[in-house]
mmCIF file of C-alpha atoms in Angstrom:
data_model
loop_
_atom_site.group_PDB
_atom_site.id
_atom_site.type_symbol
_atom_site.label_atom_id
_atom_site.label_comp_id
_atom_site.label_asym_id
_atom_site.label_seq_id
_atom_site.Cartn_x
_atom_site.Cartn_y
_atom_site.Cartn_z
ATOM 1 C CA UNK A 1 20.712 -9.581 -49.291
ATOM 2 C CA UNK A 2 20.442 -12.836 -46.959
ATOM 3 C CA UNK A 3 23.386 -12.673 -44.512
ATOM 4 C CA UNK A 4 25.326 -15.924 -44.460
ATOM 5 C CA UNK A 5 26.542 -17.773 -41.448
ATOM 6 C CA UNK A 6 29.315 -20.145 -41.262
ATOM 7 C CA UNK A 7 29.466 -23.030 -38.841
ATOM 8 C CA UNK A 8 31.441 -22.653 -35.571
ATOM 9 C CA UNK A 9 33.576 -25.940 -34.497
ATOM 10 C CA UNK A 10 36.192 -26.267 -31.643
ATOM 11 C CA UNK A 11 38.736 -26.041 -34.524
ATOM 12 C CA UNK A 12 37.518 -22.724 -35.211
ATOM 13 C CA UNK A 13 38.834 -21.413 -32.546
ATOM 14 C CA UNK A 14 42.129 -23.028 -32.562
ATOM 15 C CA UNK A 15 44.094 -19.886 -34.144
ATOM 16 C CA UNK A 16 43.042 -18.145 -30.903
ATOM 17 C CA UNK A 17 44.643 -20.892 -28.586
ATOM 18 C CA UNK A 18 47.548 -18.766 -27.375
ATOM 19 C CA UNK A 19 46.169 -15.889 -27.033
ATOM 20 C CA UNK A 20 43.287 -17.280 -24.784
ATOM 21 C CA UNK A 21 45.539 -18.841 -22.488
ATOM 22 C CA UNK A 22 47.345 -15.894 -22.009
ATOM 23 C CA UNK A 23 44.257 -14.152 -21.103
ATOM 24 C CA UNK A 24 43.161 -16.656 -18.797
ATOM 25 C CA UNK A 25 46.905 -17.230 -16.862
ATOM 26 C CA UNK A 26 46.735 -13.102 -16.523
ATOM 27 C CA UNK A 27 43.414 -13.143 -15.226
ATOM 28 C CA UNK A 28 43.855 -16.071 -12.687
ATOM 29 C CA UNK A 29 47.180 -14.253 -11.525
ATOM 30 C CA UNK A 30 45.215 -11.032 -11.170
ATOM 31 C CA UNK A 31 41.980 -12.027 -9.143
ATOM 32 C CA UNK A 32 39.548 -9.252 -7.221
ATOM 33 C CA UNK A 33 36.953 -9.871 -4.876
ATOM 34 C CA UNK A 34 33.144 -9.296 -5.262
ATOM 35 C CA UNK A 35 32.566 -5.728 -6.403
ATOM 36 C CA UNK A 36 36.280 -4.914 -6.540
ATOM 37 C CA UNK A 37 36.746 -5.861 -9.879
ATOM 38 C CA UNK A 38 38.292 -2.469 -10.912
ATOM 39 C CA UNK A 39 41.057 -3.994 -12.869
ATOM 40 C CA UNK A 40 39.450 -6.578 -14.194
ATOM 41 C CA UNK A 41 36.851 -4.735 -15.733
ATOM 42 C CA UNK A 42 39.280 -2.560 -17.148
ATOM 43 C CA UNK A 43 40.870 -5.917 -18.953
ATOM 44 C CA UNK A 44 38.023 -6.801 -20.196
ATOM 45 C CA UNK A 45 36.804 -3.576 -21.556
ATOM 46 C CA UNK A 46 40.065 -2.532 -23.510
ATOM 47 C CA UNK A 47 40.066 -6.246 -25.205
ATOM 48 C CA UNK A 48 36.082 -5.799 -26.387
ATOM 49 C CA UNK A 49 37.184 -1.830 -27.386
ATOM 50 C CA UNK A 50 40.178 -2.852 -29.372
ATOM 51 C CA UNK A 51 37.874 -5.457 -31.114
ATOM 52 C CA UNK A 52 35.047 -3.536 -32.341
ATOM 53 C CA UNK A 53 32.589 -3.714 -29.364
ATOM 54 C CA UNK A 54 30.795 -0.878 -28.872
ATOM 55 C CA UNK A 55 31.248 -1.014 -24.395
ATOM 56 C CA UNK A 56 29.582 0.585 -21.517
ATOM 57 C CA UNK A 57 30.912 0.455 -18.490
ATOM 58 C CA UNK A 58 29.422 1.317 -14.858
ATOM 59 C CA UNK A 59 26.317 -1.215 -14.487
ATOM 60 C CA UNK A 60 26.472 -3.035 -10.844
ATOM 61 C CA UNK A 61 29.579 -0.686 -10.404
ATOM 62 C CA UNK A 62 32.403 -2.735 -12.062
ATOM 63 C CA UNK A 63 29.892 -4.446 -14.592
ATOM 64 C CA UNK A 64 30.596 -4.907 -18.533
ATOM 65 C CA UNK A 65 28.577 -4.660 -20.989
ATOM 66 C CA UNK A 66 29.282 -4.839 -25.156
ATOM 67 C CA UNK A 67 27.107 -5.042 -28.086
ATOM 68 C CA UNK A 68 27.874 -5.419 -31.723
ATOM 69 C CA UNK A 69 25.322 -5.223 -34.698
ATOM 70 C CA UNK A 70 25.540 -7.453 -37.634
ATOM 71 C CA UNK A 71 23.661 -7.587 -40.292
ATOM 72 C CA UNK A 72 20.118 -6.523 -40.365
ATOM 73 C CA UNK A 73 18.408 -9.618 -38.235
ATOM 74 C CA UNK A 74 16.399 -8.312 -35.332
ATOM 75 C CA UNK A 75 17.154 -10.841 -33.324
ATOM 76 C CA UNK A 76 19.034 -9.999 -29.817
ATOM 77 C CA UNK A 77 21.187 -12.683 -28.057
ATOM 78 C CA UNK A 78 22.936 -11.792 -25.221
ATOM 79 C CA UNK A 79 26.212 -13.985 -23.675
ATOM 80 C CA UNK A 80 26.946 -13.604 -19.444
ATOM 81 C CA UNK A 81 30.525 -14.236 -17.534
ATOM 82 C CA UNK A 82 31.057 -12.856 -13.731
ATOM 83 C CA UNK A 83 34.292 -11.848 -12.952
ATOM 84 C CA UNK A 84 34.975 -11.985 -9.179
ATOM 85 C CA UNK A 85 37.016 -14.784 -7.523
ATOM 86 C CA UNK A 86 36.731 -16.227 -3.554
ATOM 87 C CA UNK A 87 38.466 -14.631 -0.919
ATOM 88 C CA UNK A 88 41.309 -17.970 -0.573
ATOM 89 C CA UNK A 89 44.996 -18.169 -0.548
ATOM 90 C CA UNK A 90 46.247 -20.186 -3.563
ATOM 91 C CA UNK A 91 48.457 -22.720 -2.842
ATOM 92 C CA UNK A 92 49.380 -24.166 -6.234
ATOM 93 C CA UNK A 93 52.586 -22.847 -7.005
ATOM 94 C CA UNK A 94 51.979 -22.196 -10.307
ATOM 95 C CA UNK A 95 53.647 -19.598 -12.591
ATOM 96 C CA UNK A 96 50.479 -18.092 -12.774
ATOM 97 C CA UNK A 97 49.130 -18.831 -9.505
ATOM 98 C CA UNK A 98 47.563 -15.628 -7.624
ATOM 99 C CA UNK A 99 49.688 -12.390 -6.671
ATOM 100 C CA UNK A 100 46.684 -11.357 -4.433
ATOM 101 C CA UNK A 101 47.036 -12.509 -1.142
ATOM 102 C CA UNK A 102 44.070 -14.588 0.132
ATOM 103 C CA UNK A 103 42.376 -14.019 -3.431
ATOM 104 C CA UNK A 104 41.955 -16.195 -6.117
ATOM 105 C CA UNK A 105 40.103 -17.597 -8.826
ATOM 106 C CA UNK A 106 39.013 -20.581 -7.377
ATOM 107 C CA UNK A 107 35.828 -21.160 -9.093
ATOM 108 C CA UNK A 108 36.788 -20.746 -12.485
ATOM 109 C CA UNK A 109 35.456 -17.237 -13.383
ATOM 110 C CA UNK A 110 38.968 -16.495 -14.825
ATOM 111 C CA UNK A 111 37.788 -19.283 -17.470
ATOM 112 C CA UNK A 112 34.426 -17.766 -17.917
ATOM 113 C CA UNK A 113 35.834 -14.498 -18.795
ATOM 114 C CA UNK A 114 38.642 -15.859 -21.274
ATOM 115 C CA UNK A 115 35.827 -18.539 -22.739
ATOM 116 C CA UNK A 116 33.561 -15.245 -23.190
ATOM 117 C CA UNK A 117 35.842 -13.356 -24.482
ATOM 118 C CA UNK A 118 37.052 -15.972 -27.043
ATOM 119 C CA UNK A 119 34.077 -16.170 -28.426
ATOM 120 C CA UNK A 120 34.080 -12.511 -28.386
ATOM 121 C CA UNK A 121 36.965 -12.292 -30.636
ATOM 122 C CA UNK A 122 36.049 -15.148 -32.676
ATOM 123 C CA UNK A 123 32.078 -13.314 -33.572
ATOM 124 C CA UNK A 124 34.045 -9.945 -34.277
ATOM 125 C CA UNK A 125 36.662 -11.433 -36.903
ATOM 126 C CA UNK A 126 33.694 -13.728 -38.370
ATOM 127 C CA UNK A 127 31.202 -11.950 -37.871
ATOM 128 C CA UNK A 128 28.935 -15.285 -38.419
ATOM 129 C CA UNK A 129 25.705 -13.842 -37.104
ATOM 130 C CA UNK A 130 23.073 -11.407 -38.248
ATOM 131 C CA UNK A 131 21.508 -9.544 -35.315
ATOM 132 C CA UNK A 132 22.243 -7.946 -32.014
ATOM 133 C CA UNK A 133 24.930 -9.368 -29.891
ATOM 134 C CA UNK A 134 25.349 -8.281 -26.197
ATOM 135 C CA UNK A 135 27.909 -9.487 -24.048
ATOM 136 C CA UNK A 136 27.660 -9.398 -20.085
ATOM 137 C CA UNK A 137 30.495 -9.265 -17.766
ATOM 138 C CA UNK A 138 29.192 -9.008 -14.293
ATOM 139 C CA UNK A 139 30.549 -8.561 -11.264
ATOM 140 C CA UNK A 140 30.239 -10.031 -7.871
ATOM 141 C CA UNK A 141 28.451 -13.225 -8.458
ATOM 142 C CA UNK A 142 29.899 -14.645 -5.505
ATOM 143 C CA UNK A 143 27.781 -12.953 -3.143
ATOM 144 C CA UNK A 144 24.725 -14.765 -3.772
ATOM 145 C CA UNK A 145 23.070 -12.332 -2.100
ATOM 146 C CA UNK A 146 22.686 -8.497 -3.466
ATOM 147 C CA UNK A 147 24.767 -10.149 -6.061
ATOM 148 C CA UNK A 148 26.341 -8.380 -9.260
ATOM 149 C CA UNK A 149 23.404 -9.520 -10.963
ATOM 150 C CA UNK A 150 20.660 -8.393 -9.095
ATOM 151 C CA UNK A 151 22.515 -5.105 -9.089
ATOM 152 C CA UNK A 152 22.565 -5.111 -12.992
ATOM 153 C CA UNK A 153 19.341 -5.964 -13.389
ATOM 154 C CA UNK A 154 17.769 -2.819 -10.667
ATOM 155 C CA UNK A 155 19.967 -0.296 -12.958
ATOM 156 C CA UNK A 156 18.375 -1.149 -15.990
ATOM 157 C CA UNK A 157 20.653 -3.829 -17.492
ATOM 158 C CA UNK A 158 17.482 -5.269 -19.870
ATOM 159 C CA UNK A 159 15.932 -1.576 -20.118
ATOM 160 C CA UNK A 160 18.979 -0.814 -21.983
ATOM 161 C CA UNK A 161 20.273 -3.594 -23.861
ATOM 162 C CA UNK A 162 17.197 -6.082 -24.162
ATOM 163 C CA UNK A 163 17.452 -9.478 -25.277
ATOM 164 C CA UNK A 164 15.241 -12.539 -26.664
ATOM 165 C CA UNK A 165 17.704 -15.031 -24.902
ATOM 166 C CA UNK A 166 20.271 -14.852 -22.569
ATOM 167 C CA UNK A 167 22.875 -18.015 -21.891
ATOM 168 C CA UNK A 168 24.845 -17.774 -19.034
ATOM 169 C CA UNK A 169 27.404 -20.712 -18.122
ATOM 170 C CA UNK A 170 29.265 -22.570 -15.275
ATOM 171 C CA UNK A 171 32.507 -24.800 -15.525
ATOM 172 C CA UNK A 172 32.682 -28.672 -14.255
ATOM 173 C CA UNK A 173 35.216 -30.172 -13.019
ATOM 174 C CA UNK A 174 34.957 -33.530 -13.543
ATOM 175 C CA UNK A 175 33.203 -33.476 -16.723
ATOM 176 C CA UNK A 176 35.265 -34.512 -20.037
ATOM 177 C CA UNK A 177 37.280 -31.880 -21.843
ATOM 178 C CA UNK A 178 34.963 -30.981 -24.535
ATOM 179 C CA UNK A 179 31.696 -31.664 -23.640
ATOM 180 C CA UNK A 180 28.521 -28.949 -23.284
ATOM 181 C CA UNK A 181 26.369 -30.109 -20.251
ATOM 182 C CA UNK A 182 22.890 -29.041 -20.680
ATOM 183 C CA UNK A 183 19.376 -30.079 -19.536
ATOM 184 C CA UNK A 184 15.303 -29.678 -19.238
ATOM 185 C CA UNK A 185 14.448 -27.492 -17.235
ATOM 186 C CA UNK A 186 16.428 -25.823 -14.184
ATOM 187 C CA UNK A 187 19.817 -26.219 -14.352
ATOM 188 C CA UNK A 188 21.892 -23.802 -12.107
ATOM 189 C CA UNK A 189 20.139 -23.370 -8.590
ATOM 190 C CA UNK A 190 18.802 -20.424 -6.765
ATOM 191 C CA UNK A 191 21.325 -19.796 -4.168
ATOM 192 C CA UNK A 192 20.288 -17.934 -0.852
ATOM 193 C CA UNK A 193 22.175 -16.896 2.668
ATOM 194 C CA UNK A 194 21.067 -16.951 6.027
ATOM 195 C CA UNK A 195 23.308 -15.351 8.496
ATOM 196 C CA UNK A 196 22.455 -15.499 12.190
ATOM 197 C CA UNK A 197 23.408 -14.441 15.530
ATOM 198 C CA UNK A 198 23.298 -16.424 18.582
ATOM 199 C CA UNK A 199 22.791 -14.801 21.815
ATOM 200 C CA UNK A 200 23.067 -16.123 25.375
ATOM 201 C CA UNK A 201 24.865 -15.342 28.103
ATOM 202 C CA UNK A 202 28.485 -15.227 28.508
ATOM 203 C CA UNK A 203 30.513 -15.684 31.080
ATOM 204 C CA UNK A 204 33.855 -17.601 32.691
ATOM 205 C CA UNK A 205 34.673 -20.761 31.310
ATOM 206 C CA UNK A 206 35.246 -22.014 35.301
ATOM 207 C CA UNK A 207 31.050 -21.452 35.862
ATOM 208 C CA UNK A 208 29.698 -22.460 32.671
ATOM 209 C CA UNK A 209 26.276 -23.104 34.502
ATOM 210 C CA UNK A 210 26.134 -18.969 35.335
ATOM 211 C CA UNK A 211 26.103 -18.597 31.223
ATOM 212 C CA UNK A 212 24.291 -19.462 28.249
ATOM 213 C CA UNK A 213 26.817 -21.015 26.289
ATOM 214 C CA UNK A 214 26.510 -19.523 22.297
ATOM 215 C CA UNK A 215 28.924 -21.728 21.239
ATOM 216 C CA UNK A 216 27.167 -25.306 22.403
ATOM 217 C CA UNK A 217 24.191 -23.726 21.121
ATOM 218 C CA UNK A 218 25.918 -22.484 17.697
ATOM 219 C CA UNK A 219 26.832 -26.500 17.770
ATOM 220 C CA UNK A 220 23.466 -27.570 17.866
ATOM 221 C CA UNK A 221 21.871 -25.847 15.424
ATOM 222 C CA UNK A 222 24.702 -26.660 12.747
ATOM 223 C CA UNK A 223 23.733 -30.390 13.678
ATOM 224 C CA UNK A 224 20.027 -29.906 13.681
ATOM 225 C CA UNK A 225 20.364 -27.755 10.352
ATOM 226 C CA UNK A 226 21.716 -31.008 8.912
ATOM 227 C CA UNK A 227 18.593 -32.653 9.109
ATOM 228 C CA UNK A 228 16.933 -30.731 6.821
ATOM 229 C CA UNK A 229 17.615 -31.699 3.478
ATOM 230 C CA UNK A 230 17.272 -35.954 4.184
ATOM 231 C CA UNK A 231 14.416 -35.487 6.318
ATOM 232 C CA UNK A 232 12.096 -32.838 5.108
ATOM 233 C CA UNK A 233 13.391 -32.180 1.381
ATOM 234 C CA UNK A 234 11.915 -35.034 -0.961
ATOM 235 C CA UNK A 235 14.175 -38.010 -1.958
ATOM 236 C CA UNK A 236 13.338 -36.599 -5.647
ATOM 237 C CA UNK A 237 13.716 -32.919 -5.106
ATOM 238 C CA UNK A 238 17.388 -31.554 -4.344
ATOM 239 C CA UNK A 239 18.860 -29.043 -1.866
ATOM 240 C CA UNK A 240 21.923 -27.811 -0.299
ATOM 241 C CA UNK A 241 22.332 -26.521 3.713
ATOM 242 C CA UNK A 242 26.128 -25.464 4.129
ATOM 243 C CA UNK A 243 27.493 -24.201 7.213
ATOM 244 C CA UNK A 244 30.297 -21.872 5.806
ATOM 245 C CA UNK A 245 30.318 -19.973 8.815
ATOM 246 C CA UNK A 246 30.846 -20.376 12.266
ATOM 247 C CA UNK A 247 32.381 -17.688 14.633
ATOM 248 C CA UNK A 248 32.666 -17.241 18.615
ATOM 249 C CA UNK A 249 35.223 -16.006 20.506
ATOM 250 C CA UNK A 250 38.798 -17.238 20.371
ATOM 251 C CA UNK A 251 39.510 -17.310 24.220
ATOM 252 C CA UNK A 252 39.683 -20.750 25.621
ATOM 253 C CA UNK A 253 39.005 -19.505 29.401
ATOM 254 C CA UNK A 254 35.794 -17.417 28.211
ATOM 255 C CA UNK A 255 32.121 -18.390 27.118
ATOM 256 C CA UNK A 256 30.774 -16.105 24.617
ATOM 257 C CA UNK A 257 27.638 -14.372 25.043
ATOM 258 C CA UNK A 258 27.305 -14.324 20.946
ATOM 259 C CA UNK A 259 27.996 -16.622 18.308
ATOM 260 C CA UNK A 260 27.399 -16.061 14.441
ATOM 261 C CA UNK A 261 26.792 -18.643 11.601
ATOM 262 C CA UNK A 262 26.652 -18.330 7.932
ATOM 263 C CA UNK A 263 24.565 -20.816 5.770
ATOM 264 C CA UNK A 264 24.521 -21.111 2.418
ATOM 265 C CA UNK A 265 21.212 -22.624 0.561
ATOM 266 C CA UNK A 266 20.542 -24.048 -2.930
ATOM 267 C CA UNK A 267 17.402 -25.177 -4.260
ATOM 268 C CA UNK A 268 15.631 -25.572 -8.129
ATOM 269 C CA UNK A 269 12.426 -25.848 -6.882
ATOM 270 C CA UNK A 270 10.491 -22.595 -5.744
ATOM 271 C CA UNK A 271 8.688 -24.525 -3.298
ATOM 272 C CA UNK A 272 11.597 -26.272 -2.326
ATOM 273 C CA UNK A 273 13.292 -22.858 -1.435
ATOM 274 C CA UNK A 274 10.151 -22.131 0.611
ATOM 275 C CA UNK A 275 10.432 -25.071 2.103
ATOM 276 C CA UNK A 276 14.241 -24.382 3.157
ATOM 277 C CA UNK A 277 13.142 -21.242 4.569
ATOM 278 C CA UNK A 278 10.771 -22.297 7.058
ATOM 279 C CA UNK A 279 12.624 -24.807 8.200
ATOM 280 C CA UNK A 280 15.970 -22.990 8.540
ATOM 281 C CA UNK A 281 14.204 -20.215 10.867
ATOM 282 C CA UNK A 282 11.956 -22.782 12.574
ATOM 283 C CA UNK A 283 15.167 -25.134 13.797
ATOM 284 C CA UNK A 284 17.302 -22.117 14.804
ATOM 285 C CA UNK A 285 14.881 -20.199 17.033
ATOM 286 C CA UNK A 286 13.524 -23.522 18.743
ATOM 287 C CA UNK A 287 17.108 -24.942 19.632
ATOM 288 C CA UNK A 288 18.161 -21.889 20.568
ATOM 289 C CA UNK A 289 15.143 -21.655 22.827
ATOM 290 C CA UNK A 290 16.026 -25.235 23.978
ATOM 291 C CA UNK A 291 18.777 -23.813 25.644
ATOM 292 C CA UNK A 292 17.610 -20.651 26.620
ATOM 293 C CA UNK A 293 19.116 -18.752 24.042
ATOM 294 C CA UNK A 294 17.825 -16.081 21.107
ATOM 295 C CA UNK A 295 18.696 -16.123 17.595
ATOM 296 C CA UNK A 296 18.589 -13.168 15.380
ATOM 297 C CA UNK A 297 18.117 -14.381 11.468
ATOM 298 C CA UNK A 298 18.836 -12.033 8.724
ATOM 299 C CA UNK A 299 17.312 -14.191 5.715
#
């Protein structure tokens, strides 16, 4: 017997409306950093459990994952959310603003989950599919680096519960309410860190010339860095080269004899990303040697 499907519209889901955004407002009040996400996972876990998921729990550490066969298609589709939010202190004032000091769900992933999880809810009382469905909650996708993902993956997240397809998703502010963005080819970019220390010579602010100053050198190479991307990236490729971070000491009678920056890099392109690479290292060790200094890069 052919198993029937109905079509989903946004109207569809309207019966779940409430409940959604109280899912979301308890989620954005509860936020947990990057591989913290004990609670959170727990949340998540009891909802899919109480709505016929079959759920394993433990992949990446606080990771989520849920299946449900319908039908007898062989088909295997699986559905990705993260879960962590940004270590920043939430200023809205809301009634559901953060209770986590200096934590909060500032890049949506509190409306990842509750989106996932609607259609969860809605695909286990409809049960408008024939085949396997697997749902991914991961952790820690704010890292970037040695993300939740990655960690997923290395434990055997497609070993286990392989899939044909996989759509993952991303919020937009700015976009209009009810519109899917979508497009050929790449559409989320690779993001990479490079964290370095700057070493020179410190000393007393009074006889800066008996020092190598980290933080005028930590200065220059955020400047030079910034020259990256409109002089060396192609005006039709795209790229990113954030300074996020930027740390000497706090004393204002003392020159440091280390300084530490963060960068954050985005590219689509693999060689792009190569591209990035060699030029990120390249600038940093020769200004630093400009001024007599030594960078250490951890890329």
């Amino acid at each position: 017997m052919t198993h029937v499907t109905e079509r989903t519209t946004v109207d569809s889901l309207q019966p779940l409306d409430d409940e959604l955004r109280e899912i979301r407002r308890h989620l954005h009040s509860n936020p947990e950093l990057s591989f913290k996400e004990h609670a959170t996972s727990d949340f998540v876990a009891e909802r899919l459990t109480e709505w016929g998921y079959e759920v394993h729990r433990g992949l990446g550490g606080t990771g989520v994952v849920a299946t449900m066969q319908v039908g007898t298609g062989a088909k295997r589709l699986g559905l990705r959310a993260d879960m962590d939010a940004l270590p920043i202190h939430e200023t809205s004032g809301l009634p559901w603003a953060s209770k986590h000091e200096g934590c909060m769900h500032a890049c949506g992933h509190d409306g990842h989950m509750t989106m996932l999880l609607g259609a969860a809810k809605h695909l286990s009382i409809t049960k408008s599919f024939s085949g396997k469905l697997t749902l991914v909650f991961q952790p820690a996708e704010e890292t970037g680096y040695d993300s939740g993902a990655k960690a997923m993956v290395e434990e055997g997240l497609f070993d286990q519960f392989p899939c044909d397809m996989v759509f993952a998703f991303h919020n937009h502010p700015g976009a209009p309410q009810g519109q899917l963005l979508s497009r050929e080819g790449a559409f989320m970019a690779a993001g990479d860190r490079v964290l370095l220390k700057v070493l020179g010579v410190g000393g007393h602010a009074a006889r800066p010339h008996q020092t190598v100053d980290t933080v005028v050198v930590s200065a220059a190479i955020v400047m030079a860095l910034q020259s990256i991307v409109s002089r060396n990236v192609a005006a039709n490729d795209t790229a990113v080269v954030t300074v996020g971070r930027l740390r000497v000491v706090d004393a204002l009678n003392v020159i440091p004899a280390e300084g530490e920056i963060g960068i954050s890099v985005r590219s689509f392109d693999p060689g792009v990303r190569a591209l990035l690479q060699q030029r990120i290292e390249k600038i940093c060790r020769s200004t630093a040697d400009a001024y007599d200094a030594t960078v250490e890069i951890d890329s």
